[in-house]
XYZ file of C-alpha atoms in Angstrom:
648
model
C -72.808 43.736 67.511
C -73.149 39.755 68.166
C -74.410 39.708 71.587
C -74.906 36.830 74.020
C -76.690 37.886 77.540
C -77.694 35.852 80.266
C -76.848 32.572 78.005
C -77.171 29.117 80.504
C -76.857 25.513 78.317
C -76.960 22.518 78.746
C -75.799 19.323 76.453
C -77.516 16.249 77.966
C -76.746 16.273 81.861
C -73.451 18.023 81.551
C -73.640 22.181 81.928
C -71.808 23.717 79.893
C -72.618 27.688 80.285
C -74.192 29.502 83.206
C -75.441 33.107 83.035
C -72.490 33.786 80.283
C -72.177 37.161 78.510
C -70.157 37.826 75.222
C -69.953 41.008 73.714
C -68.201 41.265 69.874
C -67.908 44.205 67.751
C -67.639 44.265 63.680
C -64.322 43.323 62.619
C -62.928 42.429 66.100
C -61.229 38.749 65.882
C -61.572 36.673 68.892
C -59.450 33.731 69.903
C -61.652 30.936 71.795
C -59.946 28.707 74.414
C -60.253 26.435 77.340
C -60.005 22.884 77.947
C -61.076 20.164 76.134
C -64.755 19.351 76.644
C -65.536 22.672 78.054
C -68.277 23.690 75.748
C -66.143 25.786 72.884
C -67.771 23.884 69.791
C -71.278 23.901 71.058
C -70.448 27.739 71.892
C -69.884 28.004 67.963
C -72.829 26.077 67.607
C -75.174 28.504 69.680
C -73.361 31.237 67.371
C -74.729 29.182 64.078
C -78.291 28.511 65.558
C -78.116 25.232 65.207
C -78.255 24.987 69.224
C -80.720 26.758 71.250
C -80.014 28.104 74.894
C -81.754 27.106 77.887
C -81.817 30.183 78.900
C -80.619 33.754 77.818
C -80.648 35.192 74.161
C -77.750 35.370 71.533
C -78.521 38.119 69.000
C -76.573 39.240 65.470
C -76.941 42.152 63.399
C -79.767 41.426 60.846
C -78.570 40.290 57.637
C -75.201 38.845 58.685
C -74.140 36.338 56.688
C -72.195 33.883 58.963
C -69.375 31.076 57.342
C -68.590 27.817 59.017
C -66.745 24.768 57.758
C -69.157 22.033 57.522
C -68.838 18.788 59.863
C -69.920 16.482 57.353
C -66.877 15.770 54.940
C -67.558 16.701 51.202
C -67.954 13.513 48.851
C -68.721 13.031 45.234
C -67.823 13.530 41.699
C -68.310 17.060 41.988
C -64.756 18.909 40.578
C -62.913 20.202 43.508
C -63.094 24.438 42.746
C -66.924 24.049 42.110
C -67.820 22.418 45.632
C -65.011 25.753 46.934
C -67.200 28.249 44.836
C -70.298 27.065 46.217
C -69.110 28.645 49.348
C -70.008 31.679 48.071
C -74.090 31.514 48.151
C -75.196 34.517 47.064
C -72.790 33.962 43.699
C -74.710 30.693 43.131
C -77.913 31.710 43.748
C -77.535 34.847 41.259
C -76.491 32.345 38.472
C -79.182 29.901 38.816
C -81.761 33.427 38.699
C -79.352 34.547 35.423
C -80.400 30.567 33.785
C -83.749 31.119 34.432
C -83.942 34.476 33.278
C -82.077 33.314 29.754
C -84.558 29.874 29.680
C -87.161 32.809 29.569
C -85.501 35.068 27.525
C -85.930 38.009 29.734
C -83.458 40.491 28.767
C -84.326 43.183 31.461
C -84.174 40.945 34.066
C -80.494 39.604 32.296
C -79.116 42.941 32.610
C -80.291 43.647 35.993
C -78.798 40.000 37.282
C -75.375 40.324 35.194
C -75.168 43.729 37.105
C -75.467 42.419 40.378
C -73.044 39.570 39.363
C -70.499 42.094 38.765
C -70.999 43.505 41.863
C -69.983 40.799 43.434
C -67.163 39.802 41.610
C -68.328 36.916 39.878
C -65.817 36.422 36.743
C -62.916 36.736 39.606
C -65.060 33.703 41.688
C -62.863 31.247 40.415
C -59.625 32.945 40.474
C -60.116 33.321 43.812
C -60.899 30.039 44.633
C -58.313 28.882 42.709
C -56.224 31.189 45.220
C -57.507 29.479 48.292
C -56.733 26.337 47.037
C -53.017 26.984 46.147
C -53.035 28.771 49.463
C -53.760 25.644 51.125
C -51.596 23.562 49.569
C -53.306 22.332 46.237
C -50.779 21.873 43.544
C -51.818 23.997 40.212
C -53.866 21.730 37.741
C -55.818 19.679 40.518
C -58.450 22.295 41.038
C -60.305 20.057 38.648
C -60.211 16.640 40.098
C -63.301 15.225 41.615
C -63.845 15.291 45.098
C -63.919 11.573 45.509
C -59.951 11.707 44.098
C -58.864 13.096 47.476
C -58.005 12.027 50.689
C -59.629 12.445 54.073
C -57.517 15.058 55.082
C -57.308 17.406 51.728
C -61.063 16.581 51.596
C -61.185 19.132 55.332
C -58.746 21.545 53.078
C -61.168 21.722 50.691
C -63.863 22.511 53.148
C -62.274 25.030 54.253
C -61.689 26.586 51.576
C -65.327 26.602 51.062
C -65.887 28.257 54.171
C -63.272 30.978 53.501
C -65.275 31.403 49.893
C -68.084 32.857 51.617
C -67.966 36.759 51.607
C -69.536 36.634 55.616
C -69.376 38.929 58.086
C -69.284 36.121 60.713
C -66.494 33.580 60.062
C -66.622 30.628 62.844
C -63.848 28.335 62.723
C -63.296 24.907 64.997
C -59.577 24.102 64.720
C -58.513 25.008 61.124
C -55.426 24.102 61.518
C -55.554 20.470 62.526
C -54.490 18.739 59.001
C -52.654 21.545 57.550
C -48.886 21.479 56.776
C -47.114 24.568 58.465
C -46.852 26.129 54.786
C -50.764 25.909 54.751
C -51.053 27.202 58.438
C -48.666 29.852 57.215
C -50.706 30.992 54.319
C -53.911 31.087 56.812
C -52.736 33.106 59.329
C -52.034 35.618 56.659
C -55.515 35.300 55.238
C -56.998 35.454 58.710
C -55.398 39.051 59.885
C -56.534 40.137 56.308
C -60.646 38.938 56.830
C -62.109 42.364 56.788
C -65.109 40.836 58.989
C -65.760 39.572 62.483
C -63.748 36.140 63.484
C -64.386 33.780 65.926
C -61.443 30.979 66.110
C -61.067 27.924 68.247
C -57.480 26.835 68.002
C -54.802 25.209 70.254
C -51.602 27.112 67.919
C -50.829 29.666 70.178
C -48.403 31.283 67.333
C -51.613 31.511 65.419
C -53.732 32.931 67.847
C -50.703 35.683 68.556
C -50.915 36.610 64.868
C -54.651 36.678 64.364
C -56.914 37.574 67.326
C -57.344 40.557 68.550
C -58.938 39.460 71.927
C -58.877 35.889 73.439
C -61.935 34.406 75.223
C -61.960 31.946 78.249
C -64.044 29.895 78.984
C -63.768 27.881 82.378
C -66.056 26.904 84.926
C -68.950 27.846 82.254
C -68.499 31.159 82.196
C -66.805 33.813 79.238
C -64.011 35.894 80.442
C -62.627 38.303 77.730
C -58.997 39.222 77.633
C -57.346 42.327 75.116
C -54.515 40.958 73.299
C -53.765 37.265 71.626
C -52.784 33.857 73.338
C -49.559 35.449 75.310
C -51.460 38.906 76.559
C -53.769 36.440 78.080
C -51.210 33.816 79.355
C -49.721 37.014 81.072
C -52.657 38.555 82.241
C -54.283 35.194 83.483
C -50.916 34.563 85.721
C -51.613 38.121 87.246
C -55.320 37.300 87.806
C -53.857 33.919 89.586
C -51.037 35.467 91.858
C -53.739 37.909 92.842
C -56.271 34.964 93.400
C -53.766 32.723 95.065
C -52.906 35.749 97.175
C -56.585 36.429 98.217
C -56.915 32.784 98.949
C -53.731 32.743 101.392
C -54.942 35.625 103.440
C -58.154 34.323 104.031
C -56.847 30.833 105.109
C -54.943 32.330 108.076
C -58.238 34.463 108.830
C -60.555 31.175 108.533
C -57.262 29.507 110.501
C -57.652 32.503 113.463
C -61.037 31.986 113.526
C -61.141 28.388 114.227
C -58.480 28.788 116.519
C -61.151 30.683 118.289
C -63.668 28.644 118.307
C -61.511 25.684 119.377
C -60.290 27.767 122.318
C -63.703 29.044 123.762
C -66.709 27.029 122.282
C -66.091 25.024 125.804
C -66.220 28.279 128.217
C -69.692 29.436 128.815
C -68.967 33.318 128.931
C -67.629 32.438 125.725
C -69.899 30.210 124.193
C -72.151 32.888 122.284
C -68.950 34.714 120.784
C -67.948 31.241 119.528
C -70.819 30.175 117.891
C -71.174 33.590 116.843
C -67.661 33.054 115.009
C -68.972 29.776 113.592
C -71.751 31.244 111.685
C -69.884 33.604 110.740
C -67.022 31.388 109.270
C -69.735 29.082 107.877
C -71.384 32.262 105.834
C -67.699 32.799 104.545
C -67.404 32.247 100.756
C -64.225 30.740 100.086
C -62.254 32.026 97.785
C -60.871 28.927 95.436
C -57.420 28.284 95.429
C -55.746 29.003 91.963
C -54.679 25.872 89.874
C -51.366 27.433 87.976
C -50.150 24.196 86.397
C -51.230 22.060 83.831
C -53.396 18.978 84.133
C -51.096 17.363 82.477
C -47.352 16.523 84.151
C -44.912 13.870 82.727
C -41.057 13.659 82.213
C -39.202 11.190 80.152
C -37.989 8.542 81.811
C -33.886 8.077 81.196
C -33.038 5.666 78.327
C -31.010 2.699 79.531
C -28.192 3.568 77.156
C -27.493 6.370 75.061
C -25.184 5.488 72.419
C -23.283 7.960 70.367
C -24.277 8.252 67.717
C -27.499 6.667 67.708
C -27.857 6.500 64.424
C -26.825 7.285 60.870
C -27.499 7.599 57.325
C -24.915 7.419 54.206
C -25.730 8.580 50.891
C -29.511 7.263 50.895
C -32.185 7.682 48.431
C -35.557 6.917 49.865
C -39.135 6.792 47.785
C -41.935 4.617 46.281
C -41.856 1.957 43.849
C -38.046 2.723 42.716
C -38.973 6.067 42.609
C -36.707 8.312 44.473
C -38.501 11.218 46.525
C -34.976 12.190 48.396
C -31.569 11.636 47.454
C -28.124 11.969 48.429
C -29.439 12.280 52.162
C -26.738 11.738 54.927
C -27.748 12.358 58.449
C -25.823 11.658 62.063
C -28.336 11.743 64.831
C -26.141 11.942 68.514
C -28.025 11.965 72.059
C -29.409 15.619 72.560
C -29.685 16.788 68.854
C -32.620 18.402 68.087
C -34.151 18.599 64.539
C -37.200 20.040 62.865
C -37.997 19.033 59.572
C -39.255 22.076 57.461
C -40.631 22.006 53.560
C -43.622 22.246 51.538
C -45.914 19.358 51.478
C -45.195 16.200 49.781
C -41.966 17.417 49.682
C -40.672 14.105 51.763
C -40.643 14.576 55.371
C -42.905 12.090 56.504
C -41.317 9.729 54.041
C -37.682 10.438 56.045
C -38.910 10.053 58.927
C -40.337 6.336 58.083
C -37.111 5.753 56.798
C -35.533 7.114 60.012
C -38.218 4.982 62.123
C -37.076 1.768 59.842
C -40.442 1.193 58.589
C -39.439 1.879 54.935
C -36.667 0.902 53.496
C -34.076 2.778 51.404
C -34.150 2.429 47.651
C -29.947 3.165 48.206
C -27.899 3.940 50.889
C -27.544 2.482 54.090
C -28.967 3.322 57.662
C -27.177 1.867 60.772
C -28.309 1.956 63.896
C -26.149 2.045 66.898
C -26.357 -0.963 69.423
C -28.946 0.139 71.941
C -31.100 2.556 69.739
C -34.755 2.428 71.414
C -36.464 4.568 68.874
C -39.975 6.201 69.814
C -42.169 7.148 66.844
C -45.249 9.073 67.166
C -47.389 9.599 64.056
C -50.998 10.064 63.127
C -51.293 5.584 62.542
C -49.936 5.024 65.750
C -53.325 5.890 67.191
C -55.043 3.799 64.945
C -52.895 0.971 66.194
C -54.593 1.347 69.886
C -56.705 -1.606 70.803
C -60.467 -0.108 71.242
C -61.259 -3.104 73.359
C -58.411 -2.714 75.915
C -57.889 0.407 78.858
C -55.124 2.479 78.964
C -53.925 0.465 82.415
C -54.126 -2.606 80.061
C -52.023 -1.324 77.249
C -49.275 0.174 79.802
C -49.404 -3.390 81.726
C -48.974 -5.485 78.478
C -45.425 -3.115 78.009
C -44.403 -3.662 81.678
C -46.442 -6.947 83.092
C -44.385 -6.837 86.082
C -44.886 -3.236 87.586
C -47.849 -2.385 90.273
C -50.865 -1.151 88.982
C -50.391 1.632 90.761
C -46.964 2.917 89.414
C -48.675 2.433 86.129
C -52.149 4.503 87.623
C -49.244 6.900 88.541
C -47.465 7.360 85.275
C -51.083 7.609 83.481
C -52.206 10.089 85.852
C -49.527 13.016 84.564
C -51.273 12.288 80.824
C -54.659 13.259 82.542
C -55.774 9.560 82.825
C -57.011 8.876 86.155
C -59.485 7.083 88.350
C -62.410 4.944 85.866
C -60.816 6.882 82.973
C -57.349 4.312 83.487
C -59.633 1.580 83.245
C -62.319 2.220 80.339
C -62.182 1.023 77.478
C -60.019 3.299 74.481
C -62.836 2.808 71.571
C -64.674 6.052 72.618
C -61.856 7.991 73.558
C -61.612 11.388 71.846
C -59.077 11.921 69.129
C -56.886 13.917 71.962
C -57.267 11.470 74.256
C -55.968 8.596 71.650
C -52.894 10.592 71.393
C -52.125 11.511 74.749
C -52.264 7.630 75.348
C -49.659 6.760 71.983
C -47.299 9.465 73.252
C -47.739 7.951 76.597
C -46.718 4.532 75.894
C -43.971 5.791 74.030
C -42.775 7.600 76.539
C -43.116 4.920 79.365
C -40.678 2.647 76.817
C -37.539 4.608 77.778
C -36.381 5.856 73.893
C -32.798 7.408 73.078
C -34.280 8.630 69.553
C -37.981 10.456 69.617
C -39.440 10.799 66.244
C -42.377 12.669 66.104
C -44.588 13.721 62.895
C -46.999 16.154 64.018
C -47.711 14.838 67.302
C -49.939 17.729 67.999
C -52.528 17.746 66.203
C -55.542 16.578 68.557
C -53.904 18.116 71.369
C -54.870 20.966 73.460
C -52.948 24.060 75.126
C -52.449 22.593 78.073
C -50.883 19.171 76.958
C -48.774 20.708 74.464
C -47.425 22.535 76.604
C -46.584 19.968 78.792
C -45.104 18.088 75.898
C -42.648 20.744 75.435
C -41.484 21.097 78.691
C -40.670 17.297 79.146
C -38.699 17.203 75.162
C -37.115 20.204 76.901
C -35.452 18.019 79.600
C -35.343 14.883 77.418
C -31.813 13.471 76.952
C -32.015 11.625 73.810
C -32.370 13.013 70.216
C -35.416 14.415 68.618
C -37.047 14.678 65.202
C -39.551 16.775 64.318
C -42.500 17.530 62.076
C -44.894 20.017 63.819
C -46.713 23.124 62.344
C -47.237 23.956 65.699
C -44.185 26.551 65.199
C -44.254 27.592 69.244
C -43.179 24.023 69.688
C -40.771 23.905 66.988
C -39.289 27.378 68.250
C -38.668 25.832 71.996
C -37.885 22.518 71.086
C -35.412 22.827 68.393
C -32.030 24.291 67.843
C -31.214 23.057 64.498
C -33.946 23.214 61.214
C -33.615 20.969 58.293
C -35.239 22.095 54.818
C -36.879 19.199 52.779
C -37.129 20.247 49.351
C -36.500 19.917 45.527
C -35.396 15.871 46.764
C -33.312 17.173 48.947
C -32.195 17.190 52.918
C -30.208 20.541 53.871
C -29.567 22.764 57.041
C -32.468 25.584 56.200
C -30.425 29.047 56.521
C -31.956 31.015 58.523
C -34.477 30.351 61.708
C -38.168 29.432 62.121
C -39.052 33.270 61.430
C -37.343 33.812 58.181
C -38.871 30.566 56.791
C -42.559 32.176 55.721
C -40.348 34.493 53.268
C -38.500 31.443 52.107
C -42.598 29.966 51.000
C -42.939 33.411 49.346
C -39.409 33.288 47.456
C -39.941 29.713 46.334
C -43.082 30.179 45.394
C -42.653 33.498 43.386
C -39.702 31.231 42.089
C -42.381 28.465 41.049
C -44.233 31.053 39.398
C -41.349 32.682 36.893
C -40.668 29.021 36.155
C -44.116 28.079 34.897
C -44.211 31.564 32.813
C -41.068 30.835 31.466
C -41.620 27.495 30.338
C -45.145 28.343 28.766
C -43.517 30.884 27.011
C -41.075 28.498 25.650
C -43.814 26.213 24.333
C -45.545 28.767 22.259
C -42.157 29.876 20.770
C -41.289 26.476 20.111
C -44.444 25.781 18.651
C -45.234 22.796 21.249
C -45.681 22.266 25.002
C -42.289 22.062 27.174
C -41.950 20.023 30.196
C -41.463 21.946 33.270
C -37.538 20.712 33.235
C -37.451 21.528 29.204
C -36.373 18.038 28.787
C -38.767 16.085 26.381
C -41.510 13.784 27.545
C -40.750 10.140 27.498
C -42.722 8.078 24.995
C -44.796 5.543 25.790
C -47.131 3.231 23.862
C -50.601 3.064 24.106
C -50.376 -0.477 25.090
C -47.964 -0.217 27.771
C -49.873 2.919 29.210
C -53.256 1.081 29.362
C -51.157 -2.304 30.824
C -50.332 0.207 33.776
C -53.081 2.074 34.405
C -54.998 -1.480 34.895
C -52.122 -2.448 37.339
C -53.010 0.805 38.740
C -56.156 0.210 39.254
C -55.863 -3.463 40.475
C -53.919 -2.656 43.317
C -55.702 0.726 44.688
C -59.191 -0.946 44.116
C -59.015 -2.597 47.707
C -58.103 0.810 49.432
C -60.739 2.569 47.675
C -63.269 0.237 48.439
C -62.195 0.327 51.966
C -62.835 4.195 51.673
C -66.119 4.052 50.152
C -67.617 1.546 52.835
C -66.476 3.751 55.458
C -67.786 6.639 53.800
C -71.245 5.057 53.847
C -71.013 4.190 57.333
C -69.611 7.703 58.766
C -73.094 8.987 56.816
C -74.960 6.701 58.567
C -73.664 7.335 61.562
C -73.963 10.961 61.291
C -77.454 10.836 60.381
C -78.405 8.889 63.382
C -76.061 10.883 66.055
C -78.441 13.995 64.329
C -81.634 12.303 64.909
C -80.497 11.505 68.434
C -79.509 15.084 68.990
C -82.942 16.226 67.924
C -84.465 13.631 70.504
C -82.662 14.676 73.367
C -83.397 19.068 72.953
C -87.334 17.333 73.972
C -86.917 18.919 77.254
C -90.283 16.260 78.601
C -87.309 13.837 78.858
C -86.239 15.692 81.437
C -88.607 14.848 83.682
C -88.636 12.396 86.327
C -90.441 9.655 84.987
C -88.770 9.925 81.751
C -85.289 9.218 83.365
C -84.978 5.724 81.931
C -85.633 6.731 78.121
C -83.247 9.921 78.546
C -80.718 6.987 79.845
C -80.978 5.243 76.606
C -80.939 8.134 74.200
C -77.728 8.820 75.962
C -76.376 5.477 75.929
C -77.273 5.452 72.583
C -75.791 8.839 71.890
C -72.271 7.863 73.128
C -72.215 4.526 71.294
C -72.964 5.861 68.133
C -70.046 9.243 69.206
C -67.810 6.196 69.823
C -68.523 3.988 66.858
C -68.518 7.618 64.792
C -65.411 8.594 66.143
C -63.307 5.150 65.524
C -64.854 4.862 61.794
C -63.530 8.682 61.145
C -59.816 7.763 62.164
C -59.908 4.442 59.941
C -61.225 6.451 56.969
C -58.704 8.936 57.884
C -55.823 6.791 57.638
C -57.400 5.024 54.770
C -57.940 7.732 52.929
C -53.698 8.967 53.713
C -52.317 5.906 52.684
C -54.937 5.809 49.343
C -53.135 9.048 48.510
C -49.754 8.457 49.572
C -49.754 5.230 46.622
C -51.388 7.283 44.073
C -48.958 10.185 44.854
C -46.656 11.587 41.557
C -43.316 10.507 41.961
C -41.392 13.815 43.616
């Protein structure tokens, strides 16, 4: 049983648990959640070791072997399936004993170690990881690329799929799903309810947390409430505990209310006097019962568009791609006030792309796109945060939309996106990532848009703000267009799906539920394909194309004449991406050595106050600095891979 009793910590001045308990059995899968900031990574962290308590004890069965996905993002030249089967340690580590044993030609100790490697499944290893990859969305035949060939984000997928590698009986995952497509999220939520051991997952996708855990775990006010059930048994049970709480609280006002009364009537009397102060004591020994917050932090509306032209906008006939390259085709769309679309398909099957195309920021190869008079369009995607000036407050962003308005209308409107008091005023560079998108969906709210267009707006975003998010697209007027694999959003938001596929747009048939058996159709579909067309290449004595058409021919001249253009014009992105590397390891290195300085508890004491301020000054810099480099090599490292993506 993993066991935490009595467990108080503390990260810098901020408390984060106080006298917690946890209790979790083998195999039971528990669902962490609570606010952002609340202590649920350093909670995982305790869970690792890599944190120590102040005070208590966390204790696991001896000999687990616990899985996490690293925080540092893989790099090198290393092929892509060998960094995922390094995941699995005890594999490794019984094939560098097998080398030795064959450098000293010890045949006992051979057999004994290919024994053991059959025991645990080594000449499957990379058929599985090969599985895991597919699983999270790596086409078939990149399993070999280096690690340096991918992008920020598939870099994470491979992580993962490192951490799933590991045969543990402790898996300990921070937001998995942040990055993944909803085919990917699909495919792990499967894998999840299928881990034979004992799970521990932060997440904000409710739908996920439904499917997977078997318990869900609060924390608030640093302390760990259990609850049976996933996201919605809690949500349910929670709302109970709140009536009940609210209740409790309402009773005793009107007693504290009677009492005072009281006092007020006969503190003045003498033959009363004693009773009254009596009373007071009495009231003052009284512990209040706190009244229950029900709603959301967060609470914002859209504003009404000044016109709402019908349509808004629409698309004829248009082919949209890269470089002459069509990814979609034949694509004709209407979009009227109060539509409400979700984009569904694999990845890099074109729905970002559409939606750029939709926004106006790429253009059609064919086609044409026309836009009503009076379309306001508001985009949200992952760049838009990048676009935030780190310098400037969110009061100073809102004021340079709206110069005129009072600062505190403005205060006002930020305060429903959970930006109030010095927070409206600080500067955005060390915001967290979900604070950087609560402030880009703000501002396009505030801007009064007939058309939302929104890919994946939230990812960075906790319970509580998402669900505010859907409640305000609920009672928004205009149209909507969405990417999301947050499906629970996608289910309330949306009444009509699109499928984005094969260079295709089409109404999906079916709804949201019947579209994981659609992934298992098309990819069992994917699969006959290939087999048929290898088959056709022995018989035919040479290797078919997947389409049976024959390759194109192209001289060796021309061939080396574009892979130098190639070259030429991704070498400033990649360069880019390498010097950001360099400084994210930097940075990490030093926000670890500053970590280490600040668990000396002597800096803690009173005369060390003014070093502990600068370690912690120091500390959030560097967090701040770390955070802002991570988004740039983020988007760097997304728009690297969008150029050097196969034409669709």
């Amino acid at each position: 049983m993993l066991e935490l009793r009595g467990v108080s910590l503390r990260r810098g001045t901020k408390l984060l648990l106080e006298d917690a308990d946890l209790r979790l059995h083998p195999g039971q899968k528990l669902g962490l959640v609570g606010a952002n900031g609340c202590g649920k990574s350093s909670l995982l962290a305790l869970l690792r070791d890599e944190l120590t308590p102040d005070a208590g004890s966390v204790s696991l069965p001896a000999g687990w072997e616990v899985a996490h996905v690293a925080q540092h993002t893989p790099s090198g030249a290393r092929e892509a399936i060998e960094f995922v089967i390094d995941g699995d340690s005890e594999l490794r580590q019984l094939q560098a004993a097998l080398r030795e044993a064959e450098q000293a030609d010890d045949g006992l100790r051979q057999g004994e170690l290919l024994g053991r490697l059959d025991a645990v499944g080594a000449w499957e290893a990379e058929s599985r990881a090969a599985q895991l990859m597919h699983g999270l969305g790596f086409a078939i035949g990149d399993e070999r690329r280096p690690l340096d060939a991918w992008s920020g984000g598939w870099r994470m997928r491979l992580a993962l799929a490192r951490a799933l590698m590991c045969r543990s009986d402790l898996l300990l995952l921070d937001e998995p799903t942040n990055h993944l497509d909803l085919d990917a999220v699909i495919w792990l939520e499967g894998w999840l309810r299928a881990y034979p051991g004992t799970l521990v997952l932060i997440s904000h996708d409710r739908d996920v947390l439904d499917a997977v855990a078997t318990s869900i775990c609060h924390l608030e006010r640093c302390q760990l409430r259990t609850y049976s059930g996933g996201y919605s048994a809690f949500e349910r049970q929670r709302a109970e505990q709140l009536a009940q709480q609210q209740a409790a609280f309402e009773r005793q006002q009107r007693e504290i209310a009677h009492v005072r009364s009281f006092i007020d009537r006969f503190r003045v009397q003498a033959n009363k006097a004693r009773q009254a102060q009596s009373r007071l004591k009495a009231l003052e020994r009284l512990e209040l019962i706190a009244p229950a917050h029900v709603d959301t932090p967060f609470k914002f509306r859209f504003r009404n568009a000044e016109s709402q032209p019908n349509p808004l906008l629409r698309l004829e006939d248009l082919a949209v791609g890269y470089d002459g390259v069509p990814i979609l085709e034949a694509v004709s769309l209407i979009l009227r006030p109060g539509d409400r679309l979700a984009l569904l398909g694999p990845n890099g099957a074109g729905k970002s792309t559409l939606i750029k195309t939709l926004a106006g920021e790429r253009a059609a190869l064919t086609g044409s796109r026309l836009e009503a008079q009076g379309l306001r369009i508001g985009y949200f995607a992952q760049h838009q945060m990048d676009q935030l000036q780190p310098d400037a407050s969110p009061l100073r962003h809102l004021t340079s939309l709206d110069p005129v308005a009072s600062e505190q209308s403005l205060r006002d409107f930020l305060g429903g996106f959970g930006f109030s008091g010095d927070q409206a005023t600080d500067p955005v560079a060390p915001f967290s990532g979900g604070e950087k998108a609560r402030l880009a969906l703000a501002l396009i709210v505030y801007q009064r848009p007939n058309l939302l267009l929104l890919d994946e707006p939230t990812n960075h975003l906790d319970l509580d703000m998402r669900h505010a998010l859907s409640e305000a697209l609920q009672d928004y007027a205009g149209a909507v267009v969405l990417v999301s694999h947050d499906r629970h959003l996608l289910r309330i938001t949306c009444d009509e799906l699109l499928l984005v596929d094969d260079g295709r747009v089409q109404p999906f048939d079916g709804d949201l539920d019947d579209y994981p058996t659609w992934i298992s159709q098309r990819a069992n579909q994917r699969a006959s394909q290939r087999r048929q067309s290898a088959s056709a290449g022995v018989q035919g004595g040479a290797r078919a194309t997947p389409d049976s058409e024959p390759a194109a021919v192209v001289s060796k001249k021309d061939l080396r004449r574009r892979e130098a253009e190639e070259r030429a014009r991704l070498q400033p992105l990649r360069q880019r991406l390498k010097q950001l590397e360099q400084r994210l390891e930097t940075l990490s290195e030093r926000g670890e050595q500053l970590d280490q300085q600040l668990t000396d508890n002597s800096l803690y004491e009173p005369d060390a106050k003014a070093r502990l301020l600068a370690l912690m000054d120091a500390k959030r810099q560097v967090d701040a600095e770390l955070s802002e480099v991570e988004q740039a090599w983020l988007s760097t490292g997304e728009e690297l891979e969008q150029l050097q993506a196969p034409p669709h």
